[in-house]
XYZ file of N, CA and C in Angstrom:
750
model
N -41.120 21.283 -13.169
C -41.992 22.382 -13.611
C -41.477 23.723 -13.089
N -41.169 23.770 -11.783
C -40.650 25.005 -11.206
C -39.330 25.399 -11.843
N -38.486 24.410 -12.144
C -37.204 24.697 -12.779
C -37.412 25.313 -14.157
N -38.380 24.777 -14.901
C -38.669 25.303 -16.235
C -39.203 26.731 -16.152
N -40.075 27.001 -15.191
C -40.624 28.351 -15.022
C -39.533 29.326 -14.569
N -38.659 28.861 -13.686
C -37.554 29.706 -13.234
C -36.655 30.084 -14.401
N -36.356 29.093 -15.257
C -35.551 29.358 -16.451
C -36.268 30.314 -17.392
N -37.585 30.174 -17.486
C -38.363 31.062 -18.348
C -38.272 32.509 -17.859
N -38.352 32.706 -16.548
C -38.219 34.059 -15.998
C -36.812 34.604 -16.242
N -35.808 33.736 -16.213
C -34.440 34.163 -16.518
C -34.354 34.662 -17.959
N -34.956 33.924 -18.883
C -34.932 34.321 -20.292
C -35.716 35.609 -20.516
N -36.869 35.730 -19.848
C -37.635 36.985 -19.914
C -36.771 38.152 -19.434
N -36.024 37.916 -18.349
C -35.169 38.954 -17.799
C -34.086 39.386 -18.777
N -33.525 38.441 -19.522
C -32.512 38.781 -20.524
C -33.096 39.712 -21.581
N -34.291 39.363 -22.064
C -34.931 40.165 -23.109
C -35.281 41.554 -22.587
N -35.915 41.602 -21.418
C -36.295 42.894 -20.853
C -35.058 43.703 -20.461
N -34.006 43.036 -19.998
C -32.785 43.738 -19.652
C -32.182 44.454 -20.847
N -32.240 43.807 -22.009
C -31.767 44.450 -23.236
C -32.596 45.687 -23.552
N -33.909 45.583 -23.349
C -34.800 46.721 -23.588
C -34.543 47.845 -22.594
N -34.275 47.492 -21.337
C -34.012 48.515 -20.316
C -32.733 49.290 -20.630
N -31.755 48.595 -21.221
C -30.550 49.292 -21.671
C -30.904 50.396 -22.664
N -31.744 50.059 -23.626
C -32.135 51.010 -24.665
C -32.898 52.184 -24.054
N -33.845 51.874 -23.175
C -34.649 52.931 -22.549
C -33.763 53.859 -21.729
N -32.895 53.288 -20.892
C -32.041 54.089 -20.040
C -31.070 54.971 -20.810
N -30.651 54.515 -21.989
C -29.714 55.294 -22.795
C -30.413 56.358 -23.634
N -31.611 56.061 -24.111
C -32.282 56.983 -25.031
C -33.193 57.985 -24.344
N -33.765 57.605 -23.214
C -34.739 58.479 -22.557
C -34.160 59.837 -22.166
N -32.980 59.896 -21.541
C -32.433 61.225 -21.197
C -32.122 62.085 -22.416
N -31.880 61.449 -23.562
C -31.598 62.186 -24.786
C -32.858 62.476 -25.594
N -34.010 62.103 -25.003
C -35.308 62.336 -25.631
C -35.406 61.699 -27.020
N -34.839 60.489 -27.116
C -34.927 59.729 -28.361
C -36.001 58.662 -28.228
N -36.605 58.306 -29.344
C -37.578 57.225 -29.325
C -36.842 55.913 -29.083
N -37.429 55.055 -28.256
C -36.756 53.792 -27.954
C -37.563 52.579 -28.414
N -38.646 52.819 -29.146
C -39.432 51.693 -29.652
C -39.350 51.610 -31.172
N -39.637 52.712 -31.850
C -39.687 52.686 -33.308
C -38.302 52.776 -33.944
N -37.360 53.460 -33.302
C -36.033 53.642 -33.887
C -35.217 52.352 -33.816
N -34.481 52.056 -34.895
C -33.610 50.893 -34.914
C -32.391 51.139 -34.042
N -31.863 50.067 -33.477
C -30.665 50.190 -32.643
C -29.447 50.414 -33.536
N -28.577 51.329 -33.100
C -27.379 51.650 -33.866
C -26.162 51.649 -32.954
N -24.978 51.557 -33.549
C -23.736 51.698 -32.804
C -23.570 53.176 -32.468
N -23.395 53.531 -31.203
C -23.276 54.951 -30.842
C -22.026 55.610 -31.408
N -21.021 54.814 -31.791
C -19.770 55.379 -32.295
C -19.821 55.642 -33.804
N -20.243 54.628 -34.589
C -20.219 54.773 -36.053
C -21.609 54.949 -36.664
N -22.656 54.904 -35.842
C -24.043 55.111 -36.286
C -24.532 54.019 -37.232
N -23.860 52.864 -37.237
C -24.275 51.757 -38.093
C -25.468 51.041 -37.484
N -26.479 50.732 -38.302
C -27.641 49.981 -37.829
C -27.215 48.560 -37.486
N -27.570 48.101 -36.304
C -27.150 46.784 -35.841
C -27.989 45.688 -36.491
N -27.349 44.601 -36.833
C -28.044 43.456 -37.424
C -28.718 42.647 -36.319
N -29.692 41.795 -36.683
C -30.451 41.059 -35.653
C -29.593 40.247 -34.692
N -28.540 39.583 -35.200
C -27.753 38.745 -34.295
C -26.928 39.570 -33.309
N -26.740 40.860 -33.616
C -26.030 41.740 -32.692
C -26.917 42.200 -31.547
N -28.198 41.876 -31.618
C -29.145 42.310 -30.599
C -29.553 41.172 -29.666
N -28.977 39.987 -29.856
C -29.308 38.863 -28.990
C -28.762 39.140 -27.587
N -29.622 39.162 -26.583
C -29.154 39.499 -25.228
C -28.023 38.602 -24.761
N -27.027 39.181 -24.163
C -25.887 38.531 -23.531
C -24.970 37.815 -24.526
N -25.548 37.030 -25.447
C -24.734 36.261 -26.371
C -24.082 37.126 -27.439
N -24.737 38.230 -27.810
C -24.221 39.061 -28.897
C -22.832 39.602 -28.594
N -22.581 39.984 -27.342
C -21.271 40.534 -26.991
C -20.184 39.468 -27.093
N -20.572 38.190 -26.928
C -19.619 37.099 -27.098
C -19.325 36.883 -28.580
N -20.384 36.937 -29.406
C -20.193 36.781 -30.850
C -19.278 37.875 -31.400
N -19.464 39.088 -30.882
C -18.732 40.249 -31.391
C -17.399 40.450 -30.680
N -17.112 39.599 -29.691
C -15.875 39.705 -28.900
C -15.725 41.087 -28.258
N -16.882 41.646 -27.874
C -16.872 42.902 -27.144
C -16.622 44.138 -27.970
N -16.693 44.031 -29.316
C -16.419 45.180 -30.180
C -17.468 45.288 -31.283
N -17.716 46.530 -31.736
C -18.582 46.754 -32.892
C -17.899 46.180 -34.124
N -18.628 45.404 -34.928
C -18.000 44.792 -36.097
C -17.711 45.806 -37.199
N -18.307 46.996 -37.101
C -18.073 48.015 -38.123
C -16.872 48.883 -37.826
N -16.844 49.493 -36.607
C -15.764 50.426 -36.272
C -14.817 49.877 -35.214
N -15.125 48.680 -34.687
C -14.281 48.006 -33.694
C -14.182 48.762 -32.369
N -15.147 49.649 -32.130
C -15.205 50.322 -30.837
C -15.658 49.331 -29.767
N -15.046 49.402 -28.597
C -15.420 48.491 -27.522
C -16.852 48.752 -27.064
N -17.585 47.678 -26.877
C -18.958 47.776 -26.392
C -18.929 47.966 -24.881
N -19.757 48.877 -24.385
C -19.799 49.143 -22.946
C -20.155 47.877 -22.174
N -19.413 47.553 -21.122
C -19.752 46.366 -20.313
C -21.086 46.504 -19.598
N -21.639 47.732 -19.579
C -22.924 47.948 -18.913
C -24.032 47.141 -19.592
N -23.928 46.958 -20.920
C -24.966 46.222 -21.648
C -25.157 44.805 -21.095
N -24.120 43.950 -21.128
C -24.327 42.585 -20.624
C -24.578 42.538 -19.123
N -24.013 43.495 -18.373
C -24.220 43.504 -16.918
C -25.693 43.725 -16.591
N -26.317 44.695 -17.265
C -27.740 44.976 -17.025
C -28.598 43.805 -17.478
N -28.269 43.218 -18.623
C -29.047 42.074 -19.116
C -28.979 40.904 -18.145
N -27.777 40.556 -17.704
C -27.616 39.425 -16.796
C -28.222 39.714 -15.424
N -28.026 40.933 -14.918
C -28.585 41.299 -13.616
C -30.111 41.250 -13.640
N -30.705 41.764 -14.711
C -32.167 41.716 -14.828
C -32.657 40.278 -14.860
N -31.964 39.449 -15.626
C -32.358 38.042 -15.730
C -32.288 37.348 -14.372
N -31.218 37.573 -13.643
C -31.055 36.939 -12.333
C -32.098 37.440 -11.336
N -32.400 38.745 -11.387
C -33.392 39.311 -10.457
C -34.813 38.887 -10.804
N -35.128 38.751 -12.084
C -36.437 38.217 -12.478
C -36.578 36.787 -11.963
N -35.539 35.996 -12.174
C -35.559 34.607 -11.720
C -35.659 34.534 -10.196
N -34.900 35.376 -9.513
C -34.910 35.405 -8.051
C -36.276 35.828 -7.518
N -36.891 36.812 -8.175
C -38.214 37.290 -7.752
C -39.239 36.169 -7.806
N -39.214 35.414 -8.897
C -40.156 34.301 -9.028
C -39.875 33.224 -7.985
N -38.579 32.926 -7.765
C -38.221 31.900 -6.792
C -38.635 32.302 -5.374
N -38.561 33.600 -5.062
C -38.886 34.073 -3.722
C -40.390 34.207 -3.498
N -41.122 34.635 -4.533
C -42.535 35.007 -4.354
C -43.485 34.000 -4.981
N -43.114 33.424 -6.118
C -44.014 32.517 -6.817
C -45.110 33.290 -7.541
N -46.124 32.569 -8.002
C -47.215 33.198 -8.744
C -48.203 33.861 -7.783
N -47.838 35.041 -7.316
C -48.701 35.856 -6.480
C -48.746 37.263 -7.056
N -49.727 38.046 -6.602
C -49.858 39.426 -7.087
C -48.591 40.212 -6.804
N -47.979 39.960 -5.664
C -46.760 40.682 -5.279
C -45.632 40.483 -6.287
N -45.665 39.383 -7.034
C -44.627 39.143 -8.045
C -44.615 40.249 -9.088
N -45.783 40.759 -9.459
C -45.857 41.843 -10.442
C -45.155 43.085 -9.898
N -45.381 43.381 -8.611
C -44.733 44.538 -7.987
C -43.223 44.336 -7.957
N -42.785 43.118 -7.619
C -41.350 42.826 -7.574
C -40.705 43.033 -8.939
N -41.354 42.564 -9.990
C -40.804 42.713 -11.342
C -40.774 44.183 -11.766
N -41.769 44.947 -11.326
C -41.775 46.384 -11.628
C -40.644 47.101 -10.896
N -40.399 46.721 -9.642
C -39.300 47.330 -8.884
C -37.959 47.020 -9.556
N -37.764 45.772 -9.962
C -36.535 45.377 -10.664
C -36.397 46.164 -11.964
N -37.494 46.268 -12.716
C -37.462 46.979 -13.996
C -37.078 48.439 -13.803
N -37.699 49.079 -12.824
C -37.380 50.479 -12.546
C -35.914 50.622 -12.132
N -35.441 49.690 -11.330
C -34.052 49.741 -10.870
C -33.084 49.697 -12.042
N -33.343 48.840 -13.018
C -32.423 48.691 -14.143
C -32.390 49.941 -15.023
N -33.559 50.521 -15.281
C -33.605 51.743 -16.100
C -32.892 52.885 -15.391
N -33.127 53.005 -14.078
C -32.465 54.049 -13.293
C -30.953 53.860 -13.314
N -30.491 52.621 -13.168
C -29.061 52.338 -13.176
C -28.407 52.803 -14.474
N -29.002 52.413 -15.596
C -28.424 52.771 -16.891
C -28.392 54.283 -17.069
N -29.504 54.937 -16.786
C -29.606 56.377 -16.992
C -28.671 57.155 -16.067
N -28.682 56.806 -14.775
C -27.902 57.573 -13.806
C -26.405 57.321 -13.963
N -26.015 56.079 -14.252
C -24.600 55.779 -14.444
C -24.051 56.427 -15.711
N -24.895 56.550 -16.726
C -24.433 57.089 -18.006
C -24.478 58.607 -18.050
N -25.562 59.201 -17.543
C -25.773 60.645 -17.704
C -25.871 61.417 -16.386
N -25.857 60.715 -15.241
C -26.092 61.359 -13.941
C -27.463 62.030 -13.902
N -28.431 61.388 -14.558
C -29.791 61.925 -14.631
C -30.782 60.788 -14.399
N -31.829 61.083 -13.634
C -32.979 60.171 -13.527
C -34.168 60.922 -14.107
N -34.518 60.676 -15.361
C -35.567 61.464 -16.029
C -36.931 61.339 -15.346
N -37.711 62.404 -15.418
C -39.056 62.400 -14.828
C -39.947 61.337 -15.451
N -39.683 60.996 -16.716
C -40.527 60.007 -17.396
C -40.510 58.655 -16.692
N -39.386 58.343 -16.035
C -39.301 57.068 -15.310
C -40.289 57.063 -14.149
N -40.308 58.167 -13.380
C -41.239 58.255 -12.248
C -42.688 58.267 -12.732
N -42.935 59.022 -13.806
C -44.303 59.165 -14.313
C -44.839 57.861 -14.881
N -43.951 57.024 -15.388
C -44.388 55.739 -15.932
C -44.677 54.734 -14.821
N -43.766 54.630 -13.856
C -43.896 53.575 -12.849
C -44.860 53.922 -11.720
N -44.985 55.202 -11.352
C -45.845 55.554 -10.221
C -47.290 55.095 -10.392
N -47.947 55.368 -11.539
C -49.328 54.894 -11.684
C -49.445 53.374 -11.581
N -48.455 52.659 -12.086
C -48.483 51.195 -12.000
C -48.387 50.737 -10.546
N -47.507 51.391 -9.777
C -47.374 51.036 -8.365
C -48.638 51.391 -7.582
N -49.261 52.507 -7.924
C -50.500 52.907 -7.249
C -51.584 51.855 -7.482
N -51.735 51.442 -8.733
C -52.741 50.420 -9.072
C -52.454 49.123 -8.327
N -51.185 48.715 -8.325
C -50.837 47.448 -7.691
C -50.993 47.512 -6.167
N -50.743 48.688 -5.571
C -50.922 48.792 -4.120
C -52.403 48.923 -3.747
N -53.240 49.298 -4.682
C -54.689 49.247 -4.444
C -55.160 47.789 -4.481
N -54.639 47.050 -5.449
C -54.993 45.633 -5.565
C -54.396 44.818 -4.420
N -53.165 45.120 -4.099
C -52.437 44.373 -3.058
C -51.822 45.372 -2.079
N -52.621 45.912 -1.151
C -52.156 47.003 -0.273
C -51.167 46.533 0.782
N -50.426 47.504 1.299
C -49.564 47.248 2.442
C -50.424 47.139 3.702
N -49.825 46.677 4.772
C -50.525 46.577 6.051
C -49.786 47.438 7.083
N -50.349 48.587 7.488
C -51.643 49.163 7.096
C -51.562 49.828 5.723
N -52.711 50.043 5.110
C -52.749 50.559 3.741
C -52.145 51.950 3.630
N -52.287 52.763 4.698
C -51.803 54.137 4.639
C -50.281 54.239 4.739
N -49.613 53.114 4.992
C -48.152 53.117 5.051
C -47.548 53.502 3.708
N -48.258 53.186 2.611
C -47.766 53.551 1.286
C -47.721 55.067 1.123
N -48.789 55.738 1.546
C -48.837 57.205 1.449
C -47.798 57.830 2.374
N -47.709 57.313 3.599
C -46.721 57.816 4.545
C -45.301 57.601 4.049
N -45.062 56.434 3.458
C -43.736 56.136 2.923
C -43.349 57.070 1.797
N -44.311 57.394 0.930
C -44.047 58.326 -0.174
C -43.700 59.710 0.353
N -44.459 60.186 1.341
C -44.207 61.507 1.917
C -42.859 61.558 2.634
N -42.540 60.512 3.391
C -41.269 60.482 4.124
C -40.090 60.377 3.156
N -40.216 59.486 2.167
C -39.131 59.325 1.196
C -38.834 60.616 0.460
N -39.874 61.287 -0.002
C -39.726 62.555 -0.713
C -39.135 63.623 0.206
N -39.650 63.697 1.429
C -39.242 64.753 2.369
C -37.797 64.588 2.836
N -37.351 63.356 3.035
C -35.978 63.120 3.485
C -34.960 63.683 2.495
N -35.162 63.381 1.222
C -34.216 63.857 0.208
C -34.375 65.357 -0.010
N -35.618 65.851 0.060
C -35.835 67.295 -0.069
C -35.090 68.047 1.028
N -35.091 67.502 2.251
C -34.385 68.135 3.368
C -32.880 68.146 3.118
N -32.350 67.037 2.598
C -30.911 66.961 2.304
C -30.537 67.963 1.219
N -31.379 68.073 0.188
C -31.119 69.028 -0.889
C -31.106 70.448 -0.338
N -32.045 70.742 0.552
C -32.132 72.087 1.132
C -30.919 72.400 2.004
N -30.538 71.443 2.861
C -29.426 71.672 3.787
C -28.088 71.738 3.046
N -27.903 70.816 2.084
C -26.616 70.738 1.384
C -26.542 71.650 0.175
N -27.634 72.337 -0.131
C -27.677 73.227 -1.292
C -27.304 72.491 -2.581
N -27.967 71.352 -2.774
C -27.771 70.618 -4.026
C -26.919 69.379 -3.899
N -26.773 68.830 -2.677
C -25.983 67.617 -2.495
C -26.580 66.420 -3.211
N -27.880 66.435 -3.439
C -28.568 65.411 -4.213
C -29.437 66.105 -5.247
N -29.921 65.328 -6.209
C -30.710 65.907 -7.280
C -32.198 65.700 -7.087
N -32.973 66.441 -7.865
C -34.421 66.292 -7.815
C -34.883 64.930 -8.252
N -34.106 64.280 -9.134
C -34.457 62.929 -9.563
C -34.400 61.943 -8.425
N -33.389 62.083 -7.558
C -33.284 61.219 -6.373
C -34.474 61.442 -5.444
N -34.872 62.693 -5.293
C -35.983 63.046 -4.403
C -37.291 62.402 -4.890
N -37.569 62.538 -6.190
C -38.799 61.949 -6.735
C -38.743 60.430 -6.705
N -37.542 59.893 -6.946
C -37.373 58.431 -6.910
C -37.696 57.888 -5.532
N -37.207 58.558 -4.485
C -37.491 58.104 -3.122
C -38.981 58.211 -2.806
N -39.630 59.218 -3.359
C -41.064 59.337 -3.157
C -41.823 58.169 -3.757
N -41.470 57.793 -4.981
C -42.119 56.658 -5.650
C -41.835 55.367 -4.893
N -40.588 55.176 -4.508
C -40.215 53.949 -3.802
C -40.868 53.877 -2.422
N -41.041 55.038 -1.791
C -41.718 55.059 -0.503
C -43.138 54.533 -0.592
N -43.798 54.804 -1.720
C -45.160 54.318 -1.916
C -45.174 52.792 -2.027
N -44.140 52.241 -2.620
C -44.056 50.785 -2.785
C -43.693 50.106 -1.469
N -42.728 50.682 -0.754
C -42.158 50.008 0.411
C -42.880 50.288 1.724
N -43.461 51.466 1.856
C -44.084 51.833 3.120
C -43.109 52.568 4.036
N -43.603 52.993 5.188
C -42.850 53.876 6.084
C -41.571 53.222 6.619
N -41.699 52.063 7.232
C -40.540 51.437 7.866
C -39.464 51.083 6.850
N -39.877 50.515 5.739
C -38.889 50.047 4.757
C -38.214 51.195 4.013
N -38.930 52.301 3.771
C -38.275 53.411 3.067
C -37.238 54.058 3.976
N -37.493 54.067 5.288
C -36.500 54.619 6.217
C -35.277 53.714 6.281
N -35.488 52.403 6.254
C -34.364 51.458 6.224
C -33.608 51.592 4.906
N -34.335 51.766 3.819
C -33.710 51.951 2.505
C -32.839 53.198 2.504
N -33.337 54.280 3.092
C -32.576 55.528 3.167
C -31.276 55.317 3.940
N -31.350 54.630 5.063
C -30.161 54.381 5.882
C -29.130 53.546 5.118
N -29.590 52.463 4.473
C -28.665 51.584 3.754
C -28.072 52.290 2.543
N -28.895 53.042 1.807
C -28.407 53.753 0.615
C -27.336 54.771 0.999
N -27.581 55.530 2.055
C -26.598 56.526 2.502
C -25.319 55.851 2.991
N -25.464 54.732 3.689
C -24.289 54.004 4.176
C -23.471 53.464 3.006
N -24.149 52.872 2.025
C -23.457 52.369 0.836
C -22.737 53.496 0.105
N -23.450 54.612 -0.074
C -22.863 55.747 -0.775
C -21.628 56.271 -0.066
N -21.702 56.358 1.267
C -20.578 56.874 2.040
C -19.376 55.934 1.978
N -19.624 54.643 2.164
C -18.526 53.661 2.180
C -17.863 53.554 0.807
N -18.675 53.374 -0.227
C -18.118 53.230 -1.575
C -17.469 54.532 -2.031
N -18.081 55.665 -1.666
C -17.498 56.961 -2.007
C -16.119 57.137 -1.398
N -15.961 56.742 -0.131
C -14.662 56.845 0.532
C -13.629 55.939 -0.124
N -14.067 54.751 -0.502
C -13.150 53.819 -1.182
C -12.705 54.392 -2.528
N -13.643 54.932 -3.292
C -13.309 55.512 -4.599
C -12.390 56.721 -4.455
N -12.620 57.521 -3.401
C -11.752 58.676 -3.160
C -10.348 58.243 -2.743
N -10.275 57.272 -1.865
C -8.971 56.825 -1.366
C -8.151 56.147 -2.449
N -8.814 55.507 -3.391
C -8.108 54.854 -4.504
C -7.960 55.780 -5.706
N -8.432 57.024 -5.546
C -8.322 58.059 -6.583
C -9.033 57.707 -7.883
N -10.075 56.894 -7.748
C -10.914 56.610 -8.913
C -11.738 57.845 -9.259
N -12.150 58.582 -8.220
C -12.863 59.844 -8.412
C -12.131 60.941 -7.657
N -12.381 62.181 -8.053
C -11.784 63.326 -7.379
C -12.781 63.912 -6.376
N -12.249 64.630 -5.395
C -13.098 65.289 -4.410
C -14.030 66.289 -5.112
N -15.262 66.337 -4.677
C -16.310 67.202 -5.237
C -16.754 66.776 -6.645
N -16.250 65.625 -7.116
C -16.726 65.102 -8.400
C -18.110 64.493 -8.212
N -19.091 64.875 -9.025
C -20.439 64.310 -8.855
C -20.471 62.821 -9.148
N -21.146 62.085 -8.303
C -21.313 60.647 -8.516
C -22.795 60.319 -8.445
N -23.247 59.337 -9.219
C -24.676 58.993 -9.212
C -25.082 58.314 -7.912
N -26.184 58.783 -7.334
C -26.697 58.184 -6.098
C -27.788 57.155 -6.391
N -28.339 57.209 -7.620
C -29.400 56.276 -7.989
C -29.039 54.812 -7.808
N -27.817 54.374 -8.203
C -27.456 52.965 -8.014
C -27.497 52.525 -6.559
N -27.075 53.410 -5.637
C -27.111 53.058 -4.218
C -28.564 52.960 -3.730
N -29.394 53.871 -4.215
C -30.812 53.851 -3.835
C -31.454 52.542 -4.282
N -31.201 52.155 -5.544
C -31.861 50.963 -6.075
C -31.290 49.684 -5.475
N -29.989 49.664 -5.189
C -29.400 48.491 -4.540
C -30.013 48.300 -3.148
N -30.129 49.408 -2.413
C -30.742 49.353 -1.080
C -32.211 48.959 -1.181
N -32.908 49.501 -2.180
C -34.329 49.192 -2.364
C -34.550 47.706 -2.611
N -33.757 47.125 -3.498
C -33.923 45.700 -3.818
C -33.649 44.831 -2.586
N -32.617 45.199 -1.831
C -32.308 44.425 -0.622
C -33.446 44.520 0.388
N -33.918 45.750 0.617
C -34.976 45.960 1.610
C -36.289 45.344 1.141
N -36.565 45.414 -0.153
C -37.817 44.851 -0.655
C -37.900 43.353 -0.339
N -36.798 42.641 -0.535
C -36.822 41.184 -0.338
C -36.492 40.762 1.094
N -35.661 41.551 1.791
C -35.199 41.113 3.114
C -35.488 42.111 4.229
N -36.171 43.209 3.918
C -36.409 44.247 4.913
C -37.197 43.777 6.120
N -38.202 42.946 5.894
C -39.027 42.465 7.014
C -38.177 41.725 8.044
N -37.257 40.902 7.563
C -36.404 40.142 8.483
C -35.513 41.088 9.289
N -34.952 42.090 8.608
C -34.083 43.043 9.296
C -34.863 43.825 10.349
N -36.049 44.262 9.990
C -36.866 45.056 10.927
C -37.295 44.206 12.124
N -37.693 42.955 11.854
C -38.087 42.059 12.947
C -36.919 41.767 13.870
N -35.725 41.575 13.301
C -34.541 41.305 14.106
C -34.198 42.504 14.975
N -34.343 43.704 14.399
C -34.055 44.936 15.149
C -35.041 45.107 16.314
N -36.314 44.882 16.031
C -37.346 45.008 17.076
C -37.125 43.974 18.177
N -36.679 42.759 17.791
C -36.477 41.695 18.767
C -35.369 42.037 19.765
N -34.407 42.886 19.316
C -33.322 43.271 20.219
C -33.813 44.115 21.379
N -34.942 44.765 21.195
C -35.480 45.665 22.220
C -36.784 45.109 22.805
């Protein structure tokens, strides 16, 4: 039974991952992502139903548009598969509890942010405005301990990035600042501070590697959203263990 439910969450993740691709690509361009038919971005051809099957479609098409033979971005199957694995992992870790809804919302937000920030270097306000009310409702139903940690986490998350923006004169964007505020409400004070530390460490290490291998140039803007969401997902599932281990050392 558990195996069947786990597989079901994997399939749900594939479907939602395909949708998150569409949202992340269309939202910054202010395009409708529900009523409009999916098209090839290169030749503007309307995609047929079998071209929209999550993960499998890219195999059928051998990674190319059947109309103009333009290569399909690898981001599509990566987001679909990652969402599916994280949905499945969330269910396996939490089971049928209220917290599972919060976990799925965090994963969903992470995927939309990844697509948008990697593609356009933008985290649209609509993402924060959509997810924040949902997180507020869920934290009222299933509060943190203590309950005020959510409010404190939001203030600290927002303030940390605001301070960096002020000191660096634009080293990070307003989207990152609002994102940290929303995530702070979900994670609470201790976890948002751990998330900030891990995200900055990831950004610094990967940034140095990309610079040393000349994948990017110095002063070239790079998206920070992926590091934030990677750190958030890790801390959401394993932050308590890390914090307890740290406290035990002292």
